[in-house]
Coordinates of C-alpha atoms and ligand atoms in Angstrom, one line a residue:
M1 CA 0.0 0.0 0.0
T2 CA 1.4 3.4 -1.0
K3 CA 1.7 5.7 2.0
F4 CA 2.0 9.5 1.7
L5 CA 3.3 11.8 4.5
V6 CA 2.4 15.5 4.5
F7 CA 4.6 17.8 6.6
L8 CA 2.4 20.3 8.3
E9 CA 4.0 23.6 9.4
Q10 CA 3.0 25.7 12.3
R11 CA 4.0 29.2 13.1
E12 CA 3.7 30.3 16.7
G13 CA 1.4 27.4 17.5
V14 CA -0.9 28.0 14.6
L15 CA -1.2 25.5 11.7
K16 CA -0.3 27.3 8.5
K17 CA -2.9 27.8 5.9
S18 CA -0.5 26.7 3.2
S19 CA 0.0 23.4 5.0
I20 CA -3.8 22.8 5.3
D21 CA -4.0 23.5 1.6
A22 CA -1.2 21.0 0.9
W23 CA -3.0 18.4 3.0
N24 CA -6.1 18.9 1.0
R25 CA -4.2 18.7 -2.3
V26 CA -2.5 15.5 -1.2
Q27 CA -5.9 14.0 -0.4
E28 CA -6.8 14.7 -4.0
I29 CA -3.5 13.2 -5.3
A30 CA -4.2 10.1 -3.1
A31 CA -7.6 9.6 -4.7
L32 CA -5.9 9.7 -8.1
S33 CA -3.2 7.3 -7.0
A34 CA -5.1 4.0 -6.3
G35 CA -6.2 5.2 -2.9
A36 CA -2.9 5.8 -1.3
I37 CA -3.1 6.4 2.5
V38 CA -2.4 9.9 3.8
T39 CA -0.6 10.6 7.0
G40 CA 0.7 13.9 8.4
L41 CA 3.5 15.1 10.6
L42 CA 3.3 18.2 12.8
A43 CA 6.2 19.4 14.8
G44 CA 5.7 21.8 17.7
P45 CA 2.8 22.7 20.0
V46 CA -0.6 23.2 18.4
D47 CA -4.0 22.6 20.0
R48 CA -4.6 19.0 19.1
Q49 CA -8.4 19.4 18.8
R50 CA -8.0 22.2 16.2
I51 CA -5.8 20.0 14.0
G52 CA -8.6 17.4 13.4
D53 CA -11.1 20.2 12.8
L54 CA -9.0 22.0 10.2
L55 CA -8.0 19.0 8.0
A56 CA -10.4 17.5 5.5
G57 CA -10.5 13.8 4.4
D58 CA -9.2 10.8 6.2
G59 CA -5.9 10.1 7.7
V60 CA -3.7 10.1 10.7
V61 CA -1.5 13.0 11.9
Y62 CA 1.5 12.3 14.0
H63 CA 2.0 15.2 16.4
A64 CA 5.4 15.8 18.0
N65 CA 4.0 18.2 20.6
E66 CA 7.2 19.5 22.0
E67 CA 7.8 23.1 22.9
R68 CA 11.4 23.0 21.7
L69 CA 10.1 22.1 18.2
R70 CA 8.1 25.4 18.0
P71 CA 10.8 27.2 16.1
Y72 CA 12.1 25.5 13.0
Q73 CA 15.4 23.7 13.7
Q74 CA 16.9 22.1 10.6
E75 CA 18.6 19.3 12.4
S76 CA 15.9 18.3 14.8
Y77 CA 13.2 18.5 12.1
T78 CA 15.4 16.4 9.8
R79 CA 15.8 13.7 12.4
L80 CA 12.1 13.7 13.2
V81 CA 11.0 13.4 9.6
T82 CA 13.6 10.7 8.6
S83 CA 12.7 8.5 11.6
L84 CA 8.9 8.7 10.7
V85 CA 9.5 8.1 7.0
K86 CA 11.5 4.9 7.8
Q87 CA 9.2 3.8 10.6
E88 CA 6.0 4.2 8.5
S89 CA 7.6 3.0 5.1
I90 CA 6.5 6.3 3.4
S91 CA 6.7 6.3 -0.4
A92 CA 6.1 10.1 -0.9
L93 CA 6.7 13.0 1.3
F94 CA 4.9 16.3 0.6
F95 CA 5.5 19.9 1.6
A96 CA 3.8 23.2 0.9
D97 CA 6.3 25.3 -1.0
S98 CA 7.7 27.6 1.7
S99 CA 11.0 28.9 3.1
L100 CA 11.1 26.0 5.5
S101 CA 10.5 23.3 2.8
R102 CA 13.1 25.0 0.5
D103 CA 15.6 24.4 3.4
L104 CA 14.5 21.0 4.7
A105 CA 13.5 19.1 1.6
P106 CA 16.9 19.1 -0.2
R107 CA 18.6 17.9 3.0
L108 CA 16.0 15.1 3.5
S109 CA 16.4 14.0 -0.1
V110 CA 20.2 13.4 0.4
L111 CA 19.7 11.6 3.7
L112 CA 16.8 9.4 2.5
K113 CA 18.3 8.9 -1.0
A114 CA 15.0 10.3 -2.3
S115 CA 14.0 11.9 -5.6
L116 CA 13.3 15.6 -4.9
L117 CA 10.7 17.3 -7.1
S118 CA 10.6 20.9 -6.0
G119 CA 9.1 24.2 -6.8
D120 CA 5.4 24.8 -7.5
L121 CA 4.6 21.2 -8.3
L122 CA 1.2 20.1 -9.7
F123 CA -0.4 16.7 -10.4
N124 CA -2.5 15.6 -13.3
R125 CA -5.0 12.7 -13.4
Q126 CA -2.2 10.1 -13.6
G127 CA -1.5 10.8 -9.9
Y128 CA 1.5 9.5 -8.1
P129 CA 4.2 8.5 -9.3
D130 CA 4.1 9.6 -12.9
G131 CA 1.6 12.5 -13.0
S132 CA 3.7 15.4 -11.5
F133 CA 4.5 18.4 -13.6
R134 CA 5.3 22.1 -13.3
P135 CA 5.5 25.1 -15.5
V136 CA 9.0 26.0 -16.7
Y137 CA 10.6 28.9 -18.6
S138 CA 8.2 31.3 -16.8
G139 CA 5.2 29.3 -17.7
L140 CA 6.0 29.0 -21.5
A141 CA 6.4 25.2 -21.2
T142 CA 5.5 22.3 -19.0
A143 CA 7.9 19.7 -17.7
S144 CA 6.6 16.4 -16.4
F145 CA 8.5 14.2 -13.9
S146 CA 8.8 10.5 -12.8
P147 CA 10.7 9.9 -9.6
Q148 CA 13.6 7.5 -9.9
R149 CA 13.9 6.4 -6.3
N150 CA 11.8 4.4 -3.8
I151 CA 11.0 7.6 -1.8
S152 CA 10.0 10.8 -3.5
I153 CA 9.8 14.3 -1.9
Y154 CA 7.5 16.9 -3.5
T155 CA 6.9 20.6 -2.8
L156 CA 3.4 21.7 -3.9
S157 CA 2.2 25.1 -5.1
P158 CA -0.9 26.4 -3.3
S159 CA -4.3 25.9 -4.9
R160 CA -6.1 28.9 -6.3
G161 CA -7.0 31.3 -3.5
M162 CA -6.2 28.6 -0.9
V163 CA -9.8 28.1 -0.1
I164 CA -9.9 25.9 3.0
R165 CA -12.6 23.2 2.9
S166 CA -14.6 21.9 5.8
S167 CA -13.3 18.8 7.5
A168 CA -16.8 17.4 7.7
D169 CA -16.1 14.9 4.9
G170 CA -13.7 12.6 6.7
T171 CA -12.0 11.7 9.9
V172 CA -8.5 12.8 10.8
Q173 CA -7.1 11.1 13.8
V174 CA -4.3 12.9 15.7
M175 CA -1.7 10.8 17.5
P176 CA 1.4 11.7 19.5
T177 CA 4.7 10.6 18.1
A178 CA 6.9 8.5 20.3
Q179 CA 8.8 10.9 22.6
Y180 CA 11.6 12.1 20.4
H181 CA 15.0 12.5 21.9
H182 CA 18.0 14.4 20.7
S183 CA 21.1 15.9 22.0
S184 CA 21.3 19.7 21.5
D185 CA 25.1 19.5 21.8
N186 CA 25.6 18.6 18.1
L187 CA 23.3 21.3 16.8
L188 CA 25.3 23.8 14.6
A189 CA 22.8 26.5 15.4
E190 CA 19.7 26.9 17.3
V191 CA 16.8 29.2 16.2
R192 CA 15.3 30.6 19.3
R193 CA 12.5 32.7 17.8
I194 CA 11.4 33.8 14.4
V195 CA 10.0 37.4 14.5
L196 CA 8.0 38.9 11.7
R197 CA 8.2 42.6 11.2
Q198 CA 5.7 44.3 13.5
N199 CA 2.1 44.0 12.2
S200 CA 3.2 42.2 9.1
L201 CA 1.5 39.1 7.7
D202 CA 3.3 36.4 5.9
I203 CA 2.4 36.9 2.2
A204 CA 2.4 33.1 1.6
E205 CA -0.5 32.9 4.1
A206 CA -2.4 36.1 3.4
G207 CA -5.9 36.1 1.9
I208 CA -5.4 39.6 0.6
I209 CA -2.1 41.0 -0.8
V210 CA -1.4 44.6 -1.8
A211 CA 1.7 44.5 -3.9
G212 CA 3.8 47.3 -5.3
G213 CA 6.5 47.7 -7.9
R214 CA 8.7 50.3 -9.5
G215 CA 5.6 52.5 -10.1
M216 CA 5.4 53.2 -6.3
G217 CA 8.5 55.4 -6.9
S218 CA 10.3 54.9 -3.6
S219 CA 10.2 53.0 -0.2
A220 CA 8.2 56.0 1.1
G221 CA 5.7 55.3 -1.7
F222 CA 4.8 52.0 0.0
A223 CA 3.3 53.8 2.9
L224 CA 0.1 54.0 0.8
L225 CA 0.2 50.2 0.3
E226 CA 0.7 49.6 4.0
E227 CA -2.3 51.8 4.8
L228 CA -4.4 50.0 2.2
A229 CA -3.3 46.5 3.5
A230 CA -4.1 47.5 7.1
L231 CA -7.6 48.6 6.0
L232 CA -8.2 45.3 4.2
G233 CA -6.5 43.1 6.7
G234 CA -4.0 42.0 4.1
A235 CA -0.2 41.8 3.6
V236 CA 2.2 44.0 1.6
G237 CA 4.0 42.3 -1.3
A238 CA 6.6 43.6 -3.8
S239 CA 8.1 43.0 -7.2
R240 CA 11.7 42.1 -7.5
F241 CA 12.5 45.6 -8.6
A242 CA 11.2 47.1 -5.3
V243 CA 13.2 44.5 -3.4
D244 CA 16.4 45.0 -5.4
E245 CA 16.1 48.7 -4.8
G246 CA 15.9 48.0 -1.0
W247 CA 12.4 49.5 -0.8
R248 CA 11.0 46.2 0.7
P249 CA 12.5 43.1 2.4
H250 CA 13.1 39.9 0.3
A251 CA 10.5 38.1 2.4
E252 CA 7.9 40.2 0.6
Q253 CA 9.1 39.4 -2.9
I254 CA 6.6 37.7 -5.1
G255 CA 7.6 35.7 -8.2
Q256 CA 10.0 33.2 -9.6
T257 CA 12.8 34.1 -7.2
G258 CA 10.5 35.1 -4.4
K259 CA 7.4 33.5 -3.0
T260 CA 4.5 31.8 -4.6
V261 CA 1.2 33.3 -3.3
A262 CA -2.4 32.3 -3.5
P263 CA -4.5 35.1 -2.0
Q264 CA -8.2 35.5 -2.8
L265 CA -7.6 39.1 -3.7
Y266 CA -4.4 40.5 -5.2
F267 CA -3.6 44.2 -5.9
A268 CA -0.7 44.9 -8.3
C269 CA 0.2 48.6 -8.0
G270 CA 2.8 50.0 -10.4
V271 CA 3.8 46.4 -11.3
S272 CA 4.3 45.8 -15.0
G273 CA 3.4 42.1 -15.0
A274 CA 6.7 40.5 -16.1
P275 CA 6.5 36.7 -16.6
Q276 CA 8.8 36.2 -13.6
H277 CA 6.4 38.1 -11.4
L278 CA 3.3 36.4 -12.8
A279 CA 4.9 33.0 -12.1
G280 CA 4.3 33.8 -8.4
I281 CA 0.6 34.8 -8.7
A282 CA -0.7 32.0 -10.9
S283 CA -2.9 30.7 -8.0
A284 CA -4.2 34.1 -7.0
G285 CA -8.0 34.6 -7.0
I286 CA -9.1 38.1 -8.2
V287 CA -6.4 40.3 -9.6
V288 CA -6.8 44.1 -9.5
A289 CA -4.2 46.1 -11.4
I290 CA -3.4 49.8 -11.1
N291 CA -1.0 51.0 -13.7
S292 CA -0.5 54.3 -15.6
D293 CA 0.4 52.4 -18.8
P294 CA -2.8 51.0 -20.5
D295 CA -0.6 48.5 -22.4
A296 CA 1.1 47.1 -19.3
S297 CA 1.1 43.2 -19.4
I298 CA -0.5 43.0 -16.0
F299 CA -3.8 44.1 -17.5
Q300 CA -3.8 40.8 -19.5
V301 CA -4.1 38.8 -16.3
A302 CA -6.1 41.3 -14.3
D303 CA -9.8 40.8 -13.5
F304 CA -10.2 44.5 -12.8
G305 CA -7.9 47.2 -14.1
I306 CA -7.5 50.9 -13.3
V307 CA -5.4 53.0 -15.7
G308 CA -3.9 55.8 -13.6
D309 CA -1.2 57.0 -11.4
V310 CA -1.0 55.0 -8.2
H311 CA -0.3 58.2 -6.2
L312 CA -3.7 59.6 -7.3
V313 CA -5.7 56.3 -7.4
L314 CA -4.6 54.8 -4.1
P315 CA -5.4 57.8 -1.8
K316 CA -8.9 57.8 -3.3
L317 CA -9.3 54.1 -2.8
I318 CA -8.1 54.4 0.8
E319 CA -10.5 57.4 1.4
A320 CA -13.4 55.4 0.0
L321 CA -12.6 52.3 2.1
K322 CA -12.4 54.5 5.2
E323 CA -15.9 55.8 4.6
F324 CA -17.2 52.3 3.8
Ligands
FAD401 P1 8.7 47.5 -14.1 O1 8.7 46.4 -15.0 O2 9.7 48.6 -14.4 O3 7.2 48.1 -14.2 C1 6.8 49.2 -13.5 C2 5.4 49.5 -13.9 O4 4.9 50.6 -13.1 C3 5.2 49.9 -15.3 O5 4.2 49.0 -15.9 C4 4.8 51.3 -15.3 O6 3.8 51.6 -16.4 C5 4.1 51.4 -14.0 N1 4.2 52.7 -13.4 C6 5.2 53.6 -13.3 N2 4.9 54.7 -12.7 C7 3.6 54.5 -12.3 C8 2.7 55.3 -11.5 N3 3.0 56.5 -11.0 N4 1.4 54.8 -11.3 C9 1.0 53.6 -11.9 N5 1.8 52.8 -12.5 C10 3.1 53.3 -12.7 N6 10.4 40.0 -10.8 C11 9.6 39.8 -9.7 O7 8.7 40.6 -9.5 N7 9.6 38.7 -9.0 C12 10.6 37.7 -9.2 O8 10.6 36.7 -8.4 C13 11.5 37.8 -10.3 N8 12.4 36.9 -10.5 C14 13.2 37.1 -11.6 C15 14.1 36.0 -12.0 C16 14.9 36.2 -13.1 C17 15.8 35.0 -13.5 C18 14.8 37.4 -13.9 C19 15.7 37.5 -15.1 C20 14.0 38.4 -13.5 C21 13.2 38.2 -12.4 N9 12.3 39.3 -12.0 C22 11.4 39.0 -11.0 C23 12.3 40.6 -12.6 C24 11.2 40.8 -13.7 O9 11.7 40.4 -14.9 C25 10.9 42.3 -13.8 O10 12.1 43.1 -14.0 C26 10.3 42.9 -12.5 O11 9.2 42.1 -12.1 C27 9.8 44.3 -12.8 O12 9.3 44.9 -11.6 P2 8.2 46.0 -11.7 O13 7.0 45.5 -12.4 O14 8.1 46.6 -10.4 O15 9.0 47.1 -12.6

């Protein structure tokens, strides 16, 4: 029987939306793959009752409910995953595409002698093992993959808008992992705490993103986007140009060399819509573009477009939302 393992990420004790989305995606892949069994692994403290409520479909989640696993530790997490993969004879290990999986998955692939298929991976009707593919050359072509090893590791792109389904359609059992021992003496580094910038949301988790590019003019120009994001309860994102200029941190970069995002609502303000940027928003829901150039490529993918100067349009939009 083929067994899948989904690595579920938490941040500060809250199960990440991108991991819930990955779990749901893997349930679909399992259904396409002669009914493979889905198991999960969660490291760090999370309310156990909530886990079962949030995950749809059937399966078992192994929960390593240990305080010291709250922050991501490369070596501890590696040992935890490798031991469970061996113990449960896992055939395929799945991650949501994230900073953590970009760090952990390559390491696991070496240690487990596993095929690694990374970066925005999708599955067609063939399911596992031969149905995986992903867009390449900025979406101009599609590459399909067949793993060559007994164990495969995949990182999955988020589904469109990351709409989280109800768990009413199945039973997810949550079980503690066997107490997991390690010696901290041989850790090369220990992450004590990961702090996000004050009041900032992780763009990979956000339901609404207000992104800016060169058209914002300067780092000060992003104050408008911060105000709009705060009003909408969203996160600020940026094009690579804005990040390269030092206007915004790299954690906010969206696109091929930044993060893949899947908000329900995406604002692109002063962003031209280069293929490398669009690669990061393929799973976004509604796209709203504000650009002074009526021929900007972003309008080809936008559901709503406003031709105009961001410095004139955004204050009006903010004003209208405040009155709303
Ligand atoms: P521009 O392309 O310069 O566009 C600025 C837009 O703002 C224009 O459309 C203009 O009409 C509009 N504008 C100007 N002033 C105003 C105004 N006052 N009001 C309204 N609109 C205005 N890019 C990414 O974003 N993410 C990536 O991950 C990424 N990875 C890359 C990887 C590689 C290998 C390469 C080669 C490139 C990558 N790029 C990436 C860069 C990408 O090709 C573009 O250069 C970049 O996205 C352009 O950013 P931009 O849209 O902010 O700037």
